[in-house]
Short mmCIF file of C-alpha atoms and ligand atoms in Angstrom, two decimals:
data_model
loop_
_atom_site.label_atom_id
_atom_site.label_comp_id
_atom_site.label_asym_id
_atom_site.label_seq_id
_atom_site.Cartn_x
_atom_site.Cartn_y
_atom_site.Cartn_z
CA MET W 1 0.00 0.00 0.00
CA LYS W 2 1.32 3.44 -0.96
CA VAL W 3 1.30 5.79 2.02
CA HIS W 4 2.36 9.43 1.93
CA ASN W 5 4.15 9.95 5.23
CA PHE W 6 4.25 13.55 6.46
CA ASN W 7 5.03 12.62 10.08
CA ALA W 8 7.16 15.12 12.03
CA GLY W 9 9.30 12.56 13.84
CA PRO W 10 9.84 9.67 13.87
CA SER W 11 9.37 10.20 10.19
CA VAL W 12 9.96 9.03 6.66
CA LEU W 13 13.27 7.31 5.83
CA PRO W 14 14.56 6.14 2.44
CA LYS W 15 12.87 2.88 1.42
CA GLU W 16 16.17 1.18 0.62
CA VAL W 17 17.57 2.15 4.03
CA ILE W 18 14.59 0.56 5.78
CA LYS W 19 14.96 -2.57 3.67
CA LYS W 20 18.66 -3.01 4.38
CA SER W 21 18.27 -2.17 8.02
CA ALA W 22 15.42 -4.70 8.37
CA GLN W 23 17.53 -7.31 6.60
CA SER W 24 20.38 -6.75 9.06
CA VAL W 25 18.03 -7.46 11.94
CA ILE W 26 17.39 -10.88 10.46
CA ASN W 27 20.88 -11.72 9.26
CA PHE W 28 23.63 -9.20 9.78
CA ASN W 29 26.39 -9.35 7.11
CA ASP W 30 25.67 -13.03 6.49
CA SER W 31 26.90 -13.81 9.99
CA GLY W 32 23.86 -15.88 10.91
CA LEU W 33 23.26 -13.39 13.72
CA SER W 34 20.89 -10.47 14.03
CA LEU W 35 22.34 -6.96 14.31
CA LEU W 36 20.48 -6.96 17.63
CA GLU W 37 22.50 -9.93 18.84
CA ILE W 38 26.06 -8.79 18.21
CA SER W 39 28.38 -7.23 20.78
CA HIS W 40 28.80 -3.48 20.69
CA ARG W 41 32.51 -4.15 21.20
CA SER W 42 32.83 -6.59 18.29
CA ILE W 43 35.02 -5.72 15.31
CA ASP W 44 31.88 -5.65 13.15
CA PHE W 45 30.28 -2.95 15.24
CA LEU W 46 33.48 -0.97 15.68
CA GLU W 47 33.68 -0.84 11.89
CA ILE W 48 30.11 0.50 11.75
CA ILE W 49 30.84 3.26 14.22
CA GLU W 50 34.06 4.15 12.43
CA LYS W 51 32.37 4.28 9.04
CA THR W 52 29.45 6.35 10.38
CA THR W 53 31.88 8.82 11.94
CA PHE W 54 33.83 9.03 8.70
CA LEU W 55 30.68 9.65 6.66
CA VAL W 56 29.40 12.41 8.97
CA LYS W 57 32.73 14.21 8.61
CA ARG W 58 32.97 13.75 4.87
CA ILE W 59 29.38 14.86 4.22
CA MET W 60 29.74 17.93 6.45
CA ASN W 61 33.26 18.66 5.33
CA LEU W 62 34.72 18.59 8.85
CA ASN W 63 38.30 17.84 9.81
CA ASP W 64 39.77 16.01 12.78
CA ASP W 65 39.35 19.00 15.07
CA TYR W 66 35.84 17.62 15.47
CA ALA W 67 34.67 14.57 17.37
CA ILE W 68 31.48 12.76 16.39
CA LEU W 69 29.45 11.13 19.16
CA PHE W 70 26.40 8.85 19.07
CA LEU W 71 24.65 9.30 22.38
CA GLN W 72 21.33 8.53 23.99
CA GLY W 73 18.77 10.69 25.78
CA GLY W 74 17.61 12.53 22.65
CA ALA W 75 18.14 16.18 21.90
CA THR W 76 16.42 16.68 25.24
CA LEU W 77 19.48 15.46 27.14
CA GLN W 78 21.61 17.87 25.11
CA PHE W 79 19.52 20.75 26.48
CA SER W 80 21.24 20.10 29.82
CA MET W 81 24.47 18.47 28.63
CA VAL W 82 25.47 21.59 26.69
CA PRO W 83 25.29 23.95 29.68
CA TYR W 84 26.67 21.31 32.05
CA ASN W 85 29.82 21.15 29.93
CA LEU W 86 30.10 24.63 28.51
CA MET W 87 28.56 27.10 30.92
CA ASN W 88 30.74 28.78 33.49
CA LYS W 89 28.53 31.76 34.24
CA LYS W 90 26.33 32.82 31.36
CA ALA W 91 25.26 31.90 27.88
CA ALA W 92 23.24 33.53 25.12
CA TYR W 93 20.19 31.88 23.53
CA LEU W 94 17.70 32.61 20.77
CA ASP W 95 14.10 31.82 21.63
CA THR W 96 12.75 30.86 18.22
CA GLY W 97 10.25 28.13 19.07
CA PHE W 98 9.05 25.53 21.52
CA TRP W 99 12.21 23.42 21.49
CA ALA W 100 14.42 26.49 21.81
CA LYS W 101 12.36 27.49 24.82
CA ASN W 102 12.92 24.06 26.37
CA ALA W 103 16.66 24.42 25.82
CA ILE W 104 16.55 27.79 27.58
CA ASN W 105 14.62 26.43 30.53
CA GLU W 106 17.18 23.68 31.07
CA ALA W 107 20.15 26.04 30.69
CA LYS W 108 18.74 28.28 33.42
CA LYS W 109 19.45 25.48 35.88
CA PHE W 110 23.18 25.89 35.25
CA GLY W 111 23.70 29.65 35.18
CA LYS W 112 22.51 32.92 33.69
CA VAL W 113 20.75 32.83 30.35
CA ARG W 114 20.60 35.92 28.17
CA VAL W 115 17.79 35.60 25.64
CA LEU W 116 18.94 37.82 22.77
CA PHE W 117 15.76 37.49 20.77
CA SER W 118 12.37 35.96 21.48
CA GLY W 119 9.76 35.36 18.82
CA LYS W 120 7.22 34.37 21.43
CA ASN W 121 5.04 37.50 21.28
CA LYS W 122 4.74 37.00 17.52
CA ASN W 123 3.81 33.33 17.95
CA TYR W 124 7.27 32.39 16.69
CA THR W 125 6.41 33.42 13.14
CA TYR W 126 9.58 35.47 12.74
CA ILE W 127 13.32 35.14 13.50
CA SER W 128 15.25 38.36 13.93
CA LYS W 129 18.74 38.89 12.56
CA ASN W 130 19.22 42.04 14.59
CA TYR W 131 20.66 41.07 17.91
CA HIS W 132 23.99 41.67 19.48
CA ILE W 133 25.99 38.91 21.13
CA PRO W 134 27.77 40.23 24.26
CA TYR W 135 31.49 39.39 24.31
CA ASP W 136 31.44 37.68 27.71
CA MET W 137 29.13 34.76 26.90
CA ASP W 138 30.38 31.19 27.41
CA TYR W 139 28.54 30.17 24.23
CA PHE W 140 25.71 31.13 21.90
CA HIS W 141 22.86 28.63 21.32
CA CYS W 142 20.34 28.58 18.50
CA THR W 143 17.88 26.15 16.89
CA SER W 144 18.35 25.91 13.15
CA ASN W 145 14.90 24.56 12.36
CA ASN W 146 11.84 25.01 14.52
CA THR W 147 10.02 21.78 13.95
CA ILE W 148 6.71 22.69 15.58
CA VAL W 149 5.99 26.13 14.10
CA GLY W 150 7.82 25.51 10.82
CA SER W 151 10.47 28.22 10.73
CA GLN W 152 14.15 27.97 9.85
CA MET W 153 17.31 30.04 10.25
CA LYS W 154 18.77 30.67 6.82
CA ILE W 155 21.86 32.49 8.04
CA PHE W 156 23.84 32.19 11.24
CA PRO W 157 25.57 34.94 13.18
CA VAL W 158 29.32 35.41 13.27
CA THR W 159 30.22 34.75 16.89
CA TYR W 160 34.02 35.22 16.75
CA SER W 161 35.57 33.52 19.79
CA ILE W 162 32.22 32.60 21.33
CA PRO W 163 31.36 28.95 20.57
CA LEU W 164 28.37 28.64 18.25
CA VAL W 165 26.11 25.81 19.46
CA CYS W 166 23.14 24.61 17.43
CA ASP W 167 20.23 22.19 17.79
CA MET W 168 19.86 20.83 14.24
CA SER W 169 17.50 18.00 15.15
CA SER W 170 15.05 18.59 12.34
CA ASP W 171 17.27 19.82 9.52
CA ILE W 172 20.62 18.10 9.88
CA PHE W 173 21.89 16.81 6.52
CA SER W 174 19.15 18.74 4.69
CA ARG W 175 21.33 21.50 3.20
CA LYS W 176 24.88 22.62 2.74
CA LEU W 177 26.23 24.99 5.39
CA ASP W 178 29.67 26.05 6.47
CA PHE W 179 29.71 23.62 9.38
CA CYS W 180 33.22 24.67 10.47
CA LYS W 181 31.65 27.80 11.94
CA PHE W 182 29.90 25.70 14.55
CA SER W 183 31.59 24.52 17.74
CA LEU W 184 28.87 22.08 18.71
CA ILE W 185 25.96 20.65 16.74
CA TYR W 186 23.47 18.15 18.08
CA ALA W 187 20.56 16.37 16.45
CA SER W 188 18.28 13.58 17.55
CA ALA W 189 18.23 10.97 14.82
CA GLN W 190 14.52 10.30 14.41
CA LYS W 191 13.75 13.18 12.04
CA ASN W 192 16.10 13.06 9.12
CA VAL W 193 18.51 10.25 9.85
CA SER W 194 17.45 7.11 11.66
CA SER W 195 15.32 5.55 14.37
CA ALA W 196 14.70 7.23 17.74
CA GLY W 197 17.00 6.67 20.68
CA MET W 198 20.20 8.15 19.31
CA THR W 199 21.58 11.68 19.13
CA ILE W 200 24.45 12.76 16.94
CA VAL W 201 26.75 15.25 18.65
CA ILE W 202 29.44 16.99 16.63
CA VAL W 203 31.85 18.85 18.84
CA LYS W 204 35.00 20.82 18.21
CA LYS W 205 37.36 19.33 20.72
CA ASP W 206 39.19 22.52 21.69
CA ILE W 207 36.10 24.06 23.33
CA LEU W 208 36.20 21.29 25.91
CA GLU W 209 39.76 21.94 26.99
CA LYS W 210 39.08 24.73 29.45
CA ILE W 211 36.39 22.84 31.34
CA ARG W 212 37.31 22.20 34.94
CA LYS W 213 34.05 20.83 36.24
CA ASN W 214 33.25 17.55 37.88
CA ILE W 215 30.61 16.23 35.50
CA PRO W 216 28.76 12.91 35.86
CA SER W 217 30.34 10.52 33.37
CA TYR W 218 27.41 10.10 31.00
CA MET W 219 27.03 13.89 30.79
CA ASP W 220 30.70 14.54 30.04
CA TYR W 221 31.58 14.99 26.34
CA LYS W 222 35.26 14.40 27.04
CA ILE W 223 34.59 10.98 28.52
CA HIS W 224 32.46 10.00 25.52
CA ILE W 225 35.19 11.13 23.15
CA HIS W 226 37.76 9.17 25.12
CA ASN W 227 35.54 6.09 24.89
CA ASN W 228 34.66 6.52 21.21
CA SER W 229 30.88 6.62 21.96
CA ILE W 230 30.94 3.27 23.71
CA LEU W 231 31.22 4.35 27.31
CA ASN W 232 28.12 2.21 27.76
CA THR W 233 26.10 0.10 25.34
CA PRO W 234 25.04 2.44 22.54
CA ASN W 235 21.99 2.18 20.30
CA VAL W 236 23.57 -0.22 17.83
CA PHE W 237 20.51 -0.39 15.60
CA SER W 238 20.08 3.35 15.26
CA ILE W 239 23.77 3.91 14.58
CA TYR W 240 23.77 1.23 11.87
CA THR W 241 20.67 2.70 10.25
CA SER W 242 22.32 6.16 10.32
CA MET W 243 25.27 4.72 8.45
CA LEU W 244 22.90 3.48 5.75
CA THR W 245 21.18 6.87 5.52
CA LEU W 246 24.53 8.63 5.22
CA GLU W 247 25.50 6.32 2.37
CA TRP W 248 22.15 7.14 0.76
CA ILE W 249 22.88 10.87 1.18
CA GLU W 250 26.19 10.49 -0.64
CA ASN W 251 24.51 8.50 -3.41
CA GLN W 252 22.02 11.34 -3.84
CA GLY W 253 24.96 13.67 -4.50
CA GLY W 254 25.53 15.04 -1.00
CA LEU W 255 24.20 18.09 0.77
CA SER W 256 24.24 20.65 -2.04
CA VAL W 257 22.11 18.40 -4.27
CA LEU W 258 19.78 17.47 -1.42
CA GLY W 259 19.54 21.11 -0.36
CA GLU W 260 18.37 22.14 -3.81
CA LYS W 261 15.84 19.32 -3.96
CA ASN W 262 14.52 20.25 -0.53
CA GLN W 263 14.16 23.91 -1.52
CA TYR W 264 12.29 22.92 -4.64
CA LYS W 265 9.95 20.60 -2.75
CA ALA W 266 9.20 23.26 -0.13
CA LYS W 267 8.63 25.97 -2.74
CA LEU W 268 6.02 23.88 -4.57
CA LEU W 269 4.04 23.46 -1.38
CA TYR W 270 4.35 27.07 -0.19
CA ASP W 271 3.29 28.29 -3.64
CA GLU W 272 0.16 26.18 -3.40
CA ILE W 273 -0.62 27.42 0.11
CA ASP W 274 -0.14 31.04 -1.02
CA HIS W 275 -2.32 30.66 -4.11
CA ASN W 276 -5.03 28.45 -2.68
CA ASN W 277 -8.01 30.49 -1.39
CA LEU W 278 -8.63 28.22 1.54
CA PHE W 279 -5.18 27.98 3.17
CA GLU W 280 -2.59 30.25 4.70
CA ASN W 281 0.91 30.01 6.14
CA LYS W 282 1.78 32.40 8.97
CA ILE W 283 5.59 32.32 8.94
CA HIS W 284 7.56 35.34 7.75
CA LYS W 285 8.54 34.48 4.15
CA GLU W 286 12.29 34.54 4.71
CA ASN W 287 12.01 32.26 7.71
CA ARG W 288 9.84 29.55 6.17
CA SER W 289 11.19 26.09 6.85
CA ASP W 290 12.16 23.73 4.04
CA MET W 291 11.54 20.79 6.37
CA ASN W 292 8.28 21.49 8.21
CA VAL W 293 5.60 23.37 6.31
CA SER W 294 2.79 24.58 8.57
CA PHE W 295 -0.53 25.82 7.25
CA PHE W 296 -4.02 26.65 8.43
CA LEU W 297 -7.50 26.69 6.99
CA LYS W 298 -8.82 30.23 6.63
CA LYS W 299 -12.29 28.92 7.46
CA LYS W 300 -12.03 26.64 10.41
CA ASN W 301 -15.47 25.13 9.78
CA LEU W 302 -14.05 23.28 6.76
CA GLU W 303 -11.71 21.27 8.96
CA LYS W 304 -13.83 18.15 9.01
CA GLU W 305 -14.18 18.10 5.23
CA PHE W 306 -10.47 18.60 4.61
CA ASN W 307 -9.49 15.92 7.13
CA LYS W 308 -11.87 13.46 5.56
CA MET W 309 -10.40 14.15 2.16
CA TRP W 310 -6.68 13.63 2.89
CA LYS W 311 -7.21 10.78 5.30
CA LYS W 312 -9.01 8.66 2.75
CA GLU W 313 -6.10 9.13 0.32
CA ASN W 314 -3.52 7.41 2.56
CA ILE W 315 -1.87 10.64 3.60
CA VAL W 316 -0.62 10.40 7.19
CA GLY W 317 0.89 12.78 9.72
CA LEU W 318 -0.57 16.01 8.40
CA ASP W 319 -2.13 17.16 11.67
CA GLY W 320 -0.45 20.22 13.20
CA HIS W 321 1.32 19.95 16.54
CA ARG W 322 -1.04 19.63 19.49
CA TYR W 323 0.04 23.12 20.72
CA LEU W 324 -0.93 24.81 17.48
CA GLY W 325 -3.58 22.88 15.57
CA GLY W 326 -3.84 23.42 11.84
CA TYR W 327 -1.64 21.34 9.56
CA ARG W 328 2.03 20.56 9.21
CA ALA W 329 3.63 18.70 6.35
CA SER W 330 7.05 17.46 7.37
CA ILE W 331 8.95 17.03 4.15
CA TYR W 332 12.31 15.62 5.18
CA ASN W 333 15.07 14.37 2.81
CA ALA W 334 13.41 11.03 2.18
CA LEU W 335 9.93 12.35 1.43
CA PRO W 336 9.43 11.83 -2.32
CA LEU W 337 8.59 14.78 -4.55
CA LYS W 338 5.60 12.69 -5.70
CA SER W 339 4.08 12.83 -2.20
CA ILE W 340 4.20 16.62 -2.29
CA GLN W 341 2.67 16.74 -5.74
CA PHE W 342 -0.05 14.42 -4.52
CA LEU W 343 -0.83 16.58 -1.50
CA ILE W 344 -0.99 19.65 -3.74
CA GLU W 345 -3.51 17.89 -5.98
CA ILE W 346 -5.69 17.16 -2.97
CA MET W 347 -5.49 20.79 -1.86
CA LYS W 348 -6.47 21.99 -5.33
CA GLU W 349 -9.38 19.58 -5.47
CA PHE W 350 -10.49 20.77 -2.03
CA GLU W 351 -10.34 24.38 -3.18
CA LYS W 352 -12.44 23.62 -6.24
CA LYS W 353 -15.07 21.95 -4.12
CA PHE W 354 -15.30 24.38 -1.22
CA SER W 355 -14.25 27.81 -2.37
CA TYR W 356 -17.26 29.90 -3.32
C1 LIG N 1 12.37 16.68 18.04
C2 LIG N 1 13.20 17.80 18.50
C3 LIG N 1 13.81 17.79 19.77
C4 LIG N 1 13.56 16.70 20.79
O1 LIG N 1 14.17 15.52 20.44
P1 LIG N 1 14.10 14.24 21.42
O2 LIG N 1 14.94 13.26 20.71
O3 LIG N 1 12.68 13.83 21.53
O4 LIG N 1 14.68 14.65 22.72
C5 LIG N 1 14.61 18.87 20.09
N1 LIG N 1 14.82 19.89 19.24
C6 LIG N 1 14.26 19.92 18.02
C7 LIG N 1 14.54 21.06 17.12
C8 LIG N 1 13.43 18.87 17.61
O5 LIG N 1 12.86 18.90 16.40
#
């Protein structure tokens, strides 16, 4: 059965990745064992972790100044792990959405948080570029893509000697950026990469050198680096599946090709929303996300009719976040162009039927 999967996370993955990953659960590398049955310290798994690390660096064009970690606890753990490791006294944050706000709330437990911009009073529909980063901050934290409202940072500030830290959970590997400008990037895997239960952390090792804190082992980046991500038993399945997705990304032509495809996919959908009489998008045009496209019915009383229409066509995951209502089409790397074209057809048909 053909299903169009617009889920926000866990979400659509490339079909061939799912197939290979499922096969490995039954018989991993013709070993007669399941991937779920092998030791995380076996040569086979060490090769997987090495290859995955290598691919992350090659795809993002990062050198050996960076360490790549595959941790647990989701992006949510990173909300506290970042300040635990990096905050001496104060850090600067951008409040651009619900996840950013969560990151801020956690950071406040470790020191002073300066919120340089908050989009809250505009319902997070806009991300300012006009803020000043004070020189005495331990780091600057931002969220590249705001999954719930559907906004995205298109440019990042120059932070000079202040480490630039970014939650890229919902747009990692979706576009080409100058990743060397970032000192720490984290992303939970279940949006654009793999299954839930694993978080990729990319950290420039030199920012960890001045830390003189006594940090619980699992929370300490340096200890994870020293142990090559196997301080404890990692999520073997999710790491393996990430490796497959990264291979898929390279086969697609890498981040510049994927970035262009993603922009094209998003533009088609935004154009339809803008031209269709019955729908609207509320995000400032230059901040519209290429990964999560949110939209609302102008006449709320048509909700039942629209829901009936897309649900019977095997479209799933189109409901907006429970905080916001409306609709959200998450259109990650692996979502086929065809699914977007199909959704657009449904929206056009709906307009024809109900706009009068
Ligand atoms: C999904 C998401 C998170 C939370 O990830 P968990 O793995 O559930 O902790 C954090 N930040 C952003 C931007 C997200 O999209």
